[in-house]
XYZ file of C-alpha atoms in Angstrom:
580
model
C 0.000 0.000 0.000
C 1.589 3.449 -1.178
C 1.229 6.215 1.339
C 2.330 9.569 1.599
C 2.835 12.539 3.978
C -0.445 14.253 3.022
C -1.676 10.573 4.037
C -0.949 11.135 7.551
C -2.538 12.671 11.037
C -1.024 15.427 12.599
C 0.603 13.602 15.323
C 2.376 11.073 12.548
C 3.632 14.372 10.246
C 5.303 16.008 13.300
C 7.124 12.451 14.542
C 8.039 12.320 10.366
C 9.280 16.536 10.114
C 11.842 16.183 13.073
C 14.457 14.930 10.645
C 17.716 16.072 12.750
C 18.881 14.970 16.257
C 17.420 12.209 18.177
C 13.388 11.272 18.390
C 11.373 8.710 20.449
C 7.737 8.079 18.657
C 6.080 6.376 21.035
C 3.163 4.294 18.701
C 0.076 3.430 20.840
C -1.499 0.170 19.624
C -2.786 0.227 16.024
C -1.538 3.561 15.477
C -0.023 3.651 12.570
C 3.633 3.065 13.227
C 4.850 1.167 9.910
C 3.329 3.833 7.932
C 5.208 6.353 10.045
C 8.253 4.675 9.758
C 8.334 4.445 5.895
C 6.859 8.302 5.168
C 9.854 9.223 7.392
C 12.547 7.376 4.874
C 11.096 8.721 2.118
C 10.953 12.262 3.424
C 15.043 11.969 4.264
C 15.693 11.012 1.233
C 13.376 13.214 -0.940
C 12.553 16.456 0.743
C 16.202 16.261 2.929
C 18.257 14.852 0.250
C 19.644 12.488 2.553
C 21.823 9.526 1.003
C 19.337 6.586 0.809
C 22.650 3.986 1.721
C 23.293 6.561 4.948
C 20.242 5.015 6.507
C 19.995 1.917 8.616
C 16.794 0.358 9.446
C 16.543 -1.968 12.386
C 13.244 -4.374 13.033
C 13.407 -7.110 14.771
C 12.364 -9.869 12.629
C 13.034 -11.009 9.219
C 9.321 -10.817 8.467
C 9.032 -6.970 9.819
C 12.330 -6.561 7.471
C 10.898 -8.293 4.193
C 7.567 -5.875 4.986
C 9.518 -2.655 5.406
C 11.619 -3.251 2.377
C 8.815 -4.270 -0.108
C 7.060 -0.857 1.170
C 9.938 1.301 1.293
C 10.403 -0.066 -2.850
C 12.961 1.927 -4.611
C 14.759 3.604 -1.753
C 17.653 1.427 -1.242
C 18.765 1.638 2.090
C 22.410 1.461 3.405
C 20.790 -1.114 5.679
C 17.323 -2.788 6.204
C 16.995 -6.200 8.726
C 17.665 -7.682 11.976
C 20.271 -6.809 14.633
C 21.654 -9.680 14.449
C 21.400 -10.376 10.517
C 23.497 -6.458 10.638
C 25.897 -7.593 12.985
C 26.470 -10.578 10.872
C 27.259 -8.600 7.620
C 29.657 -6.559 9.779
C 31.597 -8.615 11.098
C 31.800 -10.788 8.065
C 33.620 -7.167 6.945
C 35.864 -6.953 9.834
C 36.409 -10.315 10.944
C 40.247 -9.512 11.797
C 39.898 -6.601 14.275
C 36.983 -8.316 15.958
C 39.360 -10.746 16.737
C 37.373 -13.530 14.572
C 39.189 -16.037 12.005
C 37.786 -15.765 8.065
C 34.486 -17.711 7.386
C 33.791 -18.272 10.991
C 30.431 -20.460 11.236
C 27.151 -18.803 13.447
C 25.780 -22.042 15.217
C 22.393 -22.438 15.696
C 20.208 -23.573 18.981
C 20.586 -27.967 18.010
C 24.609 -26.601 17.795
C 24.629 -24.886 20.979
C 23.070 -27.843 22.869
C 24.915 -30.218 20.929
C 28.166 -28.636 22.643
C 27.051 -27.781 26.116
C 26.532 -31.616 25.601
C 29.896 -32.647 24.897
C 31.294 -30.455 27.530
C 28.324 -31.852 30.206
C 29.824 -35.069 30.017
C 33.176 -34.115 30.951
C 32.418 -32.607 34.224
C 31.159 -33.473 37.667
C 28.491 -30.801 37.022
C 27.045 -32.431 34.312
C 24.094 -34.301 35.666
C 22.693 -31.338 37.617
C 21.778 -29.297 34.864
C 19.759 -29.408 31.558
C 21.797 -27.925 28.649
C 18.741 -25.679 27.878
C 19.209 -24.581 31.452
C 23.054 -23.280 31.057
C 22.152 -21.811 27.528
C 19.477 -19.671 29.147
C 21.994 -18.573 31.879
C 25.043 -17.891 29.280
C 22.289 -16.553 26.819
C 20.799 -14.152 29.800
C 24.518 -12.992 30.340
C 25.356 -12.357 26.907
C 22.162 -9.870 26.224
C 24.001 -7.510 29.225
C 27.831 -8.137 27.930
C 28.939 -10.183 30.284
C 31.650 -12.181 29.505
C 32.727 -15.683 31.137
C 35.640 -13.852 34.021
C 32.953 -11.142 34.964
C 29.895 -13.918 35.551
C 30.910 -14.036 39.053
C 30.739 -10.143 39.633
C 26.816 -10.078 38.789
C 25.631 -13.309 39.654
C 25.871 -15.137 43.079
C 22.981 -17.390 43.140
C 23.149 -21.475 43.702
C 24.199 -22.362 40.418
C 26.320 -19.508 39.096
C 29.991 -20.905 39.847
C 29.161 -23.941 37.722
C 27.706 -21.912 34.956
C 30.332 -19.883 35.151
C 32.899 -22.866 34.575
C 30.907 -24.313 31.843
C 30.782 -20.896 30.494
C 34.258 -20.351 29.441
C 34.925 -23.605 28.389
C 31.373 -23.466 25.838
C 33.248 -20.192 24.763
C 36.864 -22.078 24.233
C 34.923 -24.473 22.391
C 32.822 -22.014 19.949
C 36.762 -20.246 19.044
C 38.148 -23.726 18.580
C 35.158 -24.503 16.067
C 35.811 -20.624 14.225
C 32.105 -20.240 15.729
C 29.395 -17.521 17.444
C 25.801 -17.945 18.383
C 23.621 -15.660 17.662
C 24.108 -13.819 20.677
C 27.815 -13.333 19.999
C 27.310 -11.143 16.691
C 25.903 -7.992 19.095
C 28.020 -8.974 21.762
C 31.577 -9.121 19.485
C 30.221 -6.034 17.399
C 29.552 -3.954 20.792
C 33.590 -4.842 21.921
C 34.948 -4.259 18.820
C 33.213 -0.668 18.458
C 34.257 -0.011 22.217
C 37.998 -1.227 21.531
C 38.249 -0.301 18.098
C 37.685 4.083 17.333
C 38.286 4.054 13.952
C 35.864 0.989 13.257
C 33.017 2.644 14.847
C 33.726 5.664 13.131
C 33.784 4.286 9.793
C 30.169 2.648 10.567
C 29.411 5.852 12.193
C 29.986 7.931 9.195
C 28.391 5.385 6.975
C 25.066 4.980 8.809
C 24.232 9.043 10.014
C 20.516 8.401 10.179
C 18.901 5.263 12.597
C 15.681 4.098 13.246
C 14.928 1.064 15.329
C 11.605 -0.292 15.087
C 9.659 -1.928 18.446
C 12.710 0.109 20.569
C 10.496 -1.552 23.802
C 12.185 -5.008 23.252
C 15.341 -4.015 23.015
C 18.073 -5.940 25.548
C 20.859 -4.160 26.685
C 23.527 -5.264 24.163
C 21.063 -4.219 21.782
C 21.062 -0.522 23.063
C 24.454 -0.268 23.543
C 24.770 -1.090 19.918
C 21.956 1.814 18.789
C 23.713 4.414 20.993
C 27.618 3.666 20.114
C 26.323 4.020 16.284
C 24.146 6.754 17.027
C 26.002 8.858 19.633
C 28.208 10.608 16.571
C 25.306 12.436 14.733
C 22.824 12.112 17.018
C 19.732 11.127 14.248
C 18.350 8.327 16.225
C 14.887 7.460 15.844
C 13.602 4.720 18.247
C 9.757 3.552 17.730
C 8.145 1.346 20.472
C 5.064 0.969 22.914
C 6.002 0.367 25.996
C 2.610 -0.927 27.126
C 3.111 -4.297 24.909
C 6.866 -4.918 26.309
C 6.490 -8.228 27.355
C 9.431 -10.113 26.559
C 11.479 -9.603 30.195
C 12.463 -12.697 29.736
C 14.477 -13.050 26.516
C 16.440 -9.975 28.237
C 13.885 -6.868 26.881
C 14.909 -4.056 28.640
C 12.070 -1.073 29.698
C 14.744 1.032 30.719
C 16.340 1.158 27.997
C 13.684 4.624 27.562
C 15.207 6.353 30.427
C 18.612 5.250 28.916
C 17.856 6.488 25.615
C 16.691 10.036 27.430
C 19.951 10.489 28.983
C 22.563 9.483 26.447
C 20.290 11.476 23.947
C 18.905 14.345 26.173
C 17.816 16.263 23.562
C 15.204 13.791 22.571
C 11.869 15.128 20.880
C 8.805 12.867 22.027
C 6.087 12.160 20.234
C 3.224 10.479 20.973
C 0.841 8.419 18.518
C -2.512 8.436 20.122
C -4.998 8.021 17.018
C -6.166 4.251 16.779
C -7.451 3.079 13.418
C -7.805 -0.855 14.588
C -10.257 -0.387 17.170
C -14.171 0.775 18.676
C -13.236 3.592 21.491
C -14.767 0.551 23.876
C -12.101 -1.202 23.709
C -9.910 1.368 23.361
C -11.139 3.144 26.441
C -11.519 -0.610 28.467
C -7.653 -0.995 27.412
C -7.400 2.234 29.124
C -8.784 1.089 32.418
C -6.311 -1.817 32.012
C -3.046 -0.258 31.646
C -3.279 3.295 33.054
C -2.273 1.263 36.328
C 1.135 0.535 35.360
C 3.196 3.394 36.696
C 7.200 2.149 35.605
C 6.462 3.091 31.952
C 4.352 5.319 29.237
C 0.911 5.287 28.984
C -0.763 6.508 25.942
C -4.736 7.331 26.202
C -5.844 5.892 22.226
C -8.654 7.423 20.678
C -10.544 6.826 17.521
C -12.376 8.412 14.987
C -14.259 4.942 14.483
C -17.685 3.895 15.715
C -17.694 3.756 19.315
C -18.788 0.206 19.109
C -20.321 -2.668 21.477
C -19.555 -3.117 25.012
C -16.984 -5.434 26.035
C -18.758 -8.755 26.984
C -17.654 -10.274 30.296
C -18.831 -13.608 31.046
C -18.218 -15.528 34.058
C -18.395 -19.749 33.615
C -19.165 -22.262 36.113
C -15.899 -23.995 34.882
C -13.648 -24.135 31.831
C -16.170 -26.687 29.602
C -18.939 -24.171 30.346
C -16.112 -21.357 29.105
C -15.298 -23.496 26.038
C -18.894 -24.128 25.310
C -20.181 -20.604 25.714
C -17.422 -19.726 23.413
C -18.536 -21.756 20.714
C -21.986 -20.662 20.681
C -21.209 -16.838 20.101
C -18.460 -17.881 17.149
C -21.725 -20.158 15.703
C -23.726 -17.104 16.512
C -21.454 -14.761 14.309
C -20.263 -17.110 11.794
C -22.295 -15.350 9.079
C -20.650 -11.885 9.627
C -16.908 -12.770 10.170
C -15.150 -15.470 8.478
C -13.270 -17.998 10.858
C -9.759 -16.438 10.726
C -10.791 -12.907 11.423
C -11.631 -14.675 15.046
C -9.457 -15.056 17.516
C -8.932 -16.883 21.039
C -6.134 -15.829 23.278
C -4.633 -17.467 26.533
C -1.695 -17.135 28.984
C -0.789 -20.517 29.193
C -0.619 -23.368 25.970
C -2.557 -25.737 28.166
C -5.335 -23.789 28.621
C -6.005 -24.927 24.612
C -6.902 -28.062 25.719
C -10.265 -27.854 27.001
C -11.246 -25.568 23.891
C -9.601 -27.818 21.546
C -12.199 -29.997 22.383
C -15.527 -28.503 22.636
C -14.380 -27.486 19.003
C -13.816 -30.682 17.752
C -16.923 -31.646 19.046
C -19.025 -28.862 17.596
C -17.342 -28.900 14.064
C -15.796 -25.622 14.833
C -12.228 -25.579 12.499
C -9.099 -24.430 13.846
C -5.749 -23.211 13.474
C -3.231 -23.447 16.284
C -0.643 -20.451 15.420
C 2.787 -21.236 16.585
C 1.787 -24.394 18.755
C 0.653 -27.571 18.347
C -2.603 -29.239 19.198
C -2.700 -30.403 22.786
C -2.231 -34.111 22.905
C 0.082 -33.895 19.294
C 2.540 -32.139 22.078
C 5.744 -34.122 22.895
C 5.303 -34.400 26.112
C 2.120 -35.537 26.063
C 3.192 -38.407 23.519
C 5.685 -39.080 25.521
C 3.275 -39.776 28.561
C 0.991 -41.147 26.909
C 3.403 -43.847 25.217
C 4.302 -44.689 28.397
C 0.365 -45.410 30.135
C -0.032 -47.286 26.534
C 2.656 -49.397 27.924
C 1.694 -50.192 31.237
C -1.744 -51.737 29.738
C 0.110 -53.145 26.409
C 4.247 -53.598 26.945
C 4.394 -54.974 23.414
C 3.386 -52.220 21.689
C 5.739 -51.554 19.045
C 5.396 -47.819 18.672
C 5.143 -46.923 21.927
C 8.066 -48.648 22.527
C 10.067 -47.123 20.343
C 9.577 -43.861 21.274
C 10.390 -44.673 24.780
C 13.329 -46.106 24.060
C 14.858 -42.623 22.726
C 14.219 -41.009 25.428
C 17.676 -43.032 26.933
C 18.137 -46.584 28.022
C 18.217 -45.412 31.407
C 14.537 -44.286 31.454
C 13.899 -47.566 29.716
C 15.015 -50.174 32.116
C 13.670 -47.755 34.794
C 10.294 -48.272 32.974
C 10.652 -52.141 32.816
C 11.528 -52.370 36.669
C 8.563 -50.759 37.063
C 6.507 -52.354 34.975
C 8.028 -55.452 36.529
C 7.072 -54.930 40.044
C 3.355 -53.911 39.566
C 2.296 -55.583 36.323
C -1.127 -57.254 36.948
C -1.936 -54.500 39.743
C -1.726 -51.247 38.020
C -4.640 -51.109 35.683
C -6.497 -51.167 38.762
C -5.136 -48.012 40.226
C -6.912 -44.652 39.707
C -5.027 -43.160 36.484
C -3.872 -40.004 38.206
C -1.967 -42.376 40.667
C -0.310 -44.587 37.827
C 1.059 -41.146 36.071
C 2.251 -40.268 39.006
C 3.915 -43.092 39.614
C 4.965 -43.170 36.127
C 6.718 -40.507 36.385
C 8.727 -40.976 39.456
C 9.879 -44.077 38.253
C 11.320 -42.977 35.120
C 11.912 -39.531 36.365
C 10.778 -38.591 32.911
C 9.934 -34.687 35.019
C 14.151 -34.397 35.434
C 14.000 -33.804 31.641
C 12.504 -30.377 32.028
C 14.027 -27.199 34.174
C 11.197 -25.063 35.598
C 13.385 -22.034 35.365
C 12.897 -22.018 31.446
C 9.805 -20.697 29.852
C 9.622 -23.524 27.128
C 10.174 -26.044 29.799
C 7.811 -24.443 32.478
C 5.122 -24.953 29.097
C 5.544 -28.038 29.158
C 5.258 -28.943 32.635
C 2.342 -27.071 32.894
C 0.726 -29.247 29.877
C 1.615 -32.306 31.863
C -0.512 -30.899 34.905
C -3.775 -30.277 32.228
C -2.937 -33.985 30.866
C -3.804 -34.669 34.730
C -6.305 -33.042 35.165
C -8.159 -34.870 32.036
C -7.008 -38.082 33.757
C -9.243 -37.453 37.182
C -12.309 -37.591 34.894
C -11.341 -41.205 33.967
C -10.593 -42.908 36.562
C -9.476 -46.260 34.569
C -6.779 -45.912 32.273
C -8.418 -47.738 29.463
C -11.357 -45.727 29.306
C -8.820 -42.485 29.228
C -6.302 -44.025 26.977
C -10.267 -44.502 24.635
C -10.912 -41.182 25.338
C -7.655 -39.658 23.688
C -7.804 -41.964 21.129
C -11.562 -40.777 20.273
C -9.836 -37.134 20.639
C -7.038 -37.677 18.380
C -9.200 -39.715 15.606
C -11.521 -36.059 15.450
C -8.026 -34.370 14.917
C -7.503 -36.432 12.432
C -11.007 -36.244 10.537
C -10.849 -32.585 10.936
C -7.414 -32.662 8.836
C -8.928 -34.739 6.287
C -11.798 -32.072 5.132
C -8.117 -30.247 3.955
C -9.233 -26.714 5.061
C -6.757 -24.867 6.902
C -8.515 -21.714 7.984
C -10.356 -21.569 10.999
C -10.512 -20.177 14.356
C -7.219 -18.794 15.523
C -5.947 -20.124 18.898
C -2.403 -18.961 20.343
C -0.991 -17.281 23.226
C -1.294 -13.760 24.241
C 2.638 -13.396 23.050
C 1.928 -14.687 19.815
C -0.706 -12.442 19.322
C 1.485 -9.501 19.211
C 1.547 -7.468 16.175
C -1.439 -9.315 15.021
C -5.656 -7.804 14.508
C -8.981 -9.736 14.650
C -12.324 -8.319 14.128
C -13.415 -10.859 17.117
C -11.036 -11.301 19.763
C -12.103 -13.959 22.801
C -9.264 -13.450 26.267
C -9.725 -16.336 27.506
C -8.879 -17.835 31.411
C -8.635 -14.135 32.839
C -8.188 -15.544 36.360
C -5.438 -14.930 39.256
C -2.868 -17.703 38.591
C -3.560 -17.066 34.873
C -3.789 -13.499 34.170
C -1.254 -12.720 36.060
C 0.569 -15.620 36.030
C 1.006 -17.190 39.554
C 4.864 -17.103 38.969
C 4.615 -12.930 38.796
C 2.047 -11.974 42.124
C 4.852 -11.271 44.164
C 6.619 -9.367 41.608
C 5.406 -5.543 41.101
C 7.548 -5.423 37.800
C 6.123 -9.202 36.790
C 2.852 -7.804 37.733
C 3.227 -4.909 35.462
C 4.257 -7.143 32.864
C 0.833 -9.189 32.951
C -0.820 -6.431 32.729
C 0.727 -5.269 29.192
C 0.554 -8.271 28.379
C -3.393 -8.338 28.920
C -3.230 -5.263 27.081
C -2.075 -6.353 24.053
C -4.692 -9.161 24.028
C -7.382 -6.553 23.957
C -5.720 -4.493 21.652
C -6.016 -7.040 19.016
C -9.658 -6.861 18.956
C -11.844 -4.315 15.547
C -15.269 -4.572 16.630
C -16.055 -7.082 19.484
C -14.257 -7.799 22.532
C -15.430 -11.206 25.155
C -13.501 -11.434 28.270
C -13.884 -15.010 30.258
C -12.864 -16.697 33.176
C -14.388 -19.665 35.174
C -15.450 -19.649 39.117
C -13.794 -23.415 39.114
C -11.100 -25.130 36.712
C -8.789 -27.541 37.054
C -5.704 -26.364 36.737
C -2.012 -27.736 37.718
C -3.554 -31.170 38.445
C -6.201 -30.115 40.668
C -9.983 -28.871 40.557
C -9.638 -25.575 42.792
C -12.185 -22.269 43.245
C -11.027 -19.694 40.868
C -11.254 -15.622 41.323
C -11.553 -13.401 38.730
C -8.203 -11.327 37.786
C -7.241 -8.023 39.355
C -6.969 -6.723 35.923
C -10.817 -6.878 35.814
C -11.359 -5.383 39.347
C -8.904 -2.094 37.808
C-alpha cells in the first residue's frame, strides 16, 4: 500500500518533520507506526536529500524486514533487517579486528546444545543441569555483555559458579570450532566498536541516520549497539510501545527509555494516540487496564471509528462451560466474520486443551498459530506412550519412542513395569502417572526455570487433570484416542482456515475483528509465577493489554469460578486486571 505525507494525522507528520537529532515516537497500539516509519525514509531522502545507503533500518524480525523493504520499494537503504542479521554482515567485513578467524560459522540452537553436551559429560556438574538450562543462563549474560571472568561479579545465586565454569569452556569451544551464536554477533560487534575508534567511526559515518523499530524489546547489548552508532550524529529514531513490552524474559529491557533520554537528552517525544484498529470501547476498556502501570508510558488511544459494542464479560461455572459458551457466540457470528478474522487468546498453551475440544466436538475448524494441538505435544506423547505401555508392553510404537528417550529411562520403565504388572490397571489413572513418572523420572528432563520447559510442565498438569475424569486408564487411553481420531477427521476435510488459537505473546503485532481473552483468572492473568513481583505484575498487565488491543469490533472477556488447573480442581477468582 503506497502512502504519503499528506496521508498522515497530525501527530504522525510532526514524529516524520523532526528529521535532525534524536526522536522517540512512542506508537500506541494500532496507530499507525509502519506507515510512520516508511513516510519518514522517504521524506530523508526526498525532501532532505539524505543519502538513501546513509540510513539503517533496524526491526526485529526477518518478516518486519521483508515488509519494510517491499514498502519502502525503490529507496535502497544502506541497511534494512535484523540486529543480528546487521551484525552478521559486519563482522563478516571486519572479521580480523573483531578478533574472529575468516568464514567463521554462526551455530544455531541444536549446535549450541549439541556442545554444552559434549562439555556436560566431561564434568562433575554435568548431571545437575539441563543444557537448555546453562544456555538460558550464558544466553541471559550475553544480552548484558557479560563475559565468562565477569559472571561471578553479577551473579551469586546457587548455580552460578558452575555456569560460570561451563561458560568459558562453551566459549573455548565455539573459538576452537571458528564459531558464534547468535548472541555473539551484538556482543563481538559492541567490543569491537568499544575497543576499536576508527571501526566505529567508519560505521558511524556510513550509517548518520537510525531508526529502530519496536525500541520496547530491546536488551541491553542491543542498546548499547543503537547508541555507540548513534552517539556521533545524534539522528536516532527509536519507535516502540512500551505498554506491549512483554518479553522480560528473553532480556527486553524497559529502561532502555530512560537510557535512551539520557545518552540522547535532547530527545523530541512524540506520541501516537490516534487508533485506526479499534471501537473507542475497547480502546477506552484498554485504558482502564493499563493506566495502572506506573514504571512506563501510557498513551490514552482514541478513535475516529464507531464507538462500538460493550466489552462482553462472562463468568463460567468452569472451563467446559467457558469453552462451550465460546462456541456458541463464534456459531452465533459465523455469518458476519469469516473464521480467521476470530481469535482466542490465553496465557498458558494448556489452557487450549479444554477448547480444543468442545471445538472438535461442535465442528468448529481451527488453526493453532505457533503451537501444536494439545495431545500432538511431545510431552504428552511421551506420557501417553508410556500409560499405553503399562496396559500393552508390546506395543511396538510406543516402545520405540520410549526407548529414545535413553536406556536409562527404559530399564527404569521395565523395573517398574516389573514390580506392579497385573496391579496397576487397577489403580486410579492419576496415581499410575504419578507413579509413572517418578519411576522414570521422565519430570528431570525439564528445568522449571525455562519458559519452554515451564510450558511443558504445565501441559503435563492439564494432561492430569483430564485423567481425574477417567478414573481407569483404558477408558482415558479410549478417550484420547476418540480425541485424536476427530483431529484427524478434521485434517482430512483439507481446510486450513479456521478459528485462531495462540498465546497472548503470539498475538502480538497481530488484529482480529473478534477477539475472545480467555482464562482471565489470578494464577492465569497474572501468572502465579509474577504476584509477588510488582515489575512481573506490570508485565501481565501489558501483556493483557495487548490481548485486547487485538480486537476491531467485538471484545469477550472469560474466566471460570472453578477449573482444574495444575492437576487439581480448585475455586477460581476473577483477575485483578478486571477489578482495575
Amino acid at each position: 500500500m503506497n502512502v504519503s505525507f499528506n496521508d498522515l494525522n497530525e501527530k504522525q507528520k510532526e514524529a516524520v518533520l523532526a528529521w535532525k537529532g534524536p526522536s522517540i515516537i512512542l506508537a500506541g497500539a494500532g496507530s499507525g507506526k509502519t506507515r510512520v516509519l516508511v513516510v519518514k525514509v522517504m521524506e530523508l531522502v526526498k525532501k532532505y536529500t539524505v543519502p538513501s545507503s546513509s540510513i539503517l533500518m533496524i526491526t526485529f524480525t526477518n518478516k518486519a524486514a521483508s515488509e519494510m523493504k517491499s514498502r519502502i520499494g525503490a529507496y535502497k537503504l544502506g541497511f534494512v533487517g535484523t540486529f543480528h542479521s546487521f551484525c552478521a554482515r559486519l563482522l563478516r567485513i571486519d572479521y580480523e579486528e573483531a578478533g574472529l578467524k575468516k568464514n567463521f560459522v554462526i551455530f544455531d540452537e541444536d549446535d549450541q546444545l549439541a556442545l554444552v553436551k559434549s562439555i556436560l559429560k566431561n564434568l562433575d556438574t554435568g548431571k545437575k543441569y539441563t543444557p537448555s538450562y546453562l544456555l538460558n543462563r550464558i544466553s541471559a549474560a550475553k544480552n548484558i555483555l557479560v563475559t565468562p571472568t565477569r559472571y561471578l561479579e553479577l551473579f551469586s545465586d546457587h548455580s552460578a559458579r558452575d555456569t560460570a565454569i561451563i561458560y568459558a569452556r562453551y566459549e573455548k569451544e565455539l573459538k576452537e570450532n571458528n564459531a558464534l551464536d547468535f548472541d555473539d554477533l551484538i556482543m563481538k560487534t559492541v567490543s569491537l566498536f568499544n575497543k576499536n575508534k576508527s571501526i566505529l567511526e567508519k560505521y558511524q559515518s556510513k550509517f548518520k541516520y537510525i531508526l529502530v523499530d519496536e525500541f520496547q524489546d530491546t536488551n541491553l547489548a542491543q542498546y548499547q549497539l543503537t547508541r555507540l552508532l548513534g552517539q556521533k550524529f545524534g539522528n536516532v529514531t527509536v519507535v516502540g510501545d512500551f505498554s506491549q513490552s512483554i518479553y522480560s524474559w528473553r532480556g527486553a529491557e524497559i529502561t532502555n527509555l530512560d537510557k535512551f533520554q539520557k545518552d540522547f537528552p535532547n530527545s523530541k517525544i512524540f506520541n501516537l494516540e490516534q487508533n485506526y484498529r479499534s471501537t473507542q470501547k475497547i480502546l477506552d476498556f484498554a485504558y482502564s487496564v493499563i493506566s495502572k502501570n506506573t514504571t512506563h508510558p501510557v498513551l490514552q488511544l482514541f478513535t475516529k471509528n464507531k464507538d462500538g459494542e460493550e466489552v462482553t464479560l462472562f463468568e463460567a461455572e468452569n472451563e467446559e462451560e467457558e469453552a462451550f459458551y465460546i462456541a456458541e457466540m463464534i456459531d452465533s457470528f459465523r455469518a458476519s466474520y469469516r473464521l480467521e478474522e476470530i481469535a482466542l487468546l490465553y496465557r498458558m498453551n494448556a489452557q487450549s486443551r479444554a477448547i480444543e475440544e468442545v471445538f472438535l466436538h461442535r465442528g468448529i475448524p481451527y488453526t493453532l498459530i505457533g503451537g501444536v494441538r494439545f495431545y500432538e505435544r511431545k510431552e504428552i506423547k511421551d506420557i501417553l506412550s508410556l500409560l499405553r505401555l503399562v496396559v500393552n508392553p508390546t506395543e511396538k510404537v510406543a516402545n520405540e519412542r520410549i526407548q529414545k528417550l535413553g536406556k536409562r529411562r527404559w530399564l527404569d520403565f521395565k523395573k517398574y513395569y516389573e514390580e506392579n504388572k497385573g496391579e496397576v490397571e487397577k489403580q486410579d489413572t492419576g496415581k499410575i502417572i504419578e507413579e509413572v513418572l517418578a519411576a522414570t523420572g521422565y519430570m528431570k528432563l525439564y528445568d522449571p526455570e525455562l519458559e519452554e520447559d515451564y510450558s511443558r510442565i504445565e501441559n503435563i498438569k492439564e494432561l492430569k487433570s483430564v485423567a481425574v475424569s477417567y478414573p481407569l486408564l483404558t477408558e482415558f487411553l479410549e478417550q484420547v484416542a476418540l480425541v485424536e481420531s476427530e483431529y484427524s477427521a478434521g485434517e482430512k476435510t483439507g481446510k486450513k482456515d479456521g478459528v485462531r488459537l495462540m498465546t497472548l505473546h503470539q498475538a502480538k503485532g497481530l488484529e482480529f475483528k473478534a477477539v475472545f481473552v480467555v482464562g482471565v483468572e489470578e494464577g492465569i492473568l497474572p501468572h502465579s509465577r509474577s504476584i509477588d513481583d510488582p515489575y512481573s505484575l506490570e508485565e501481565e498487565r501489558r501483556l493483557f493489554y495487548v490481548g485486547v488491543t487485538r480486537a476491531q469490533e467485538k471484545l469477550y472477556i472469560t474466566w471460570a469460578r472453578r477449573r482444574f488447573l495444575h492437576g487439581r480442581r480448585g475455586e477460581s477468582i476473577r483477575s485483578r486486571f478486571l477489578d482495575d
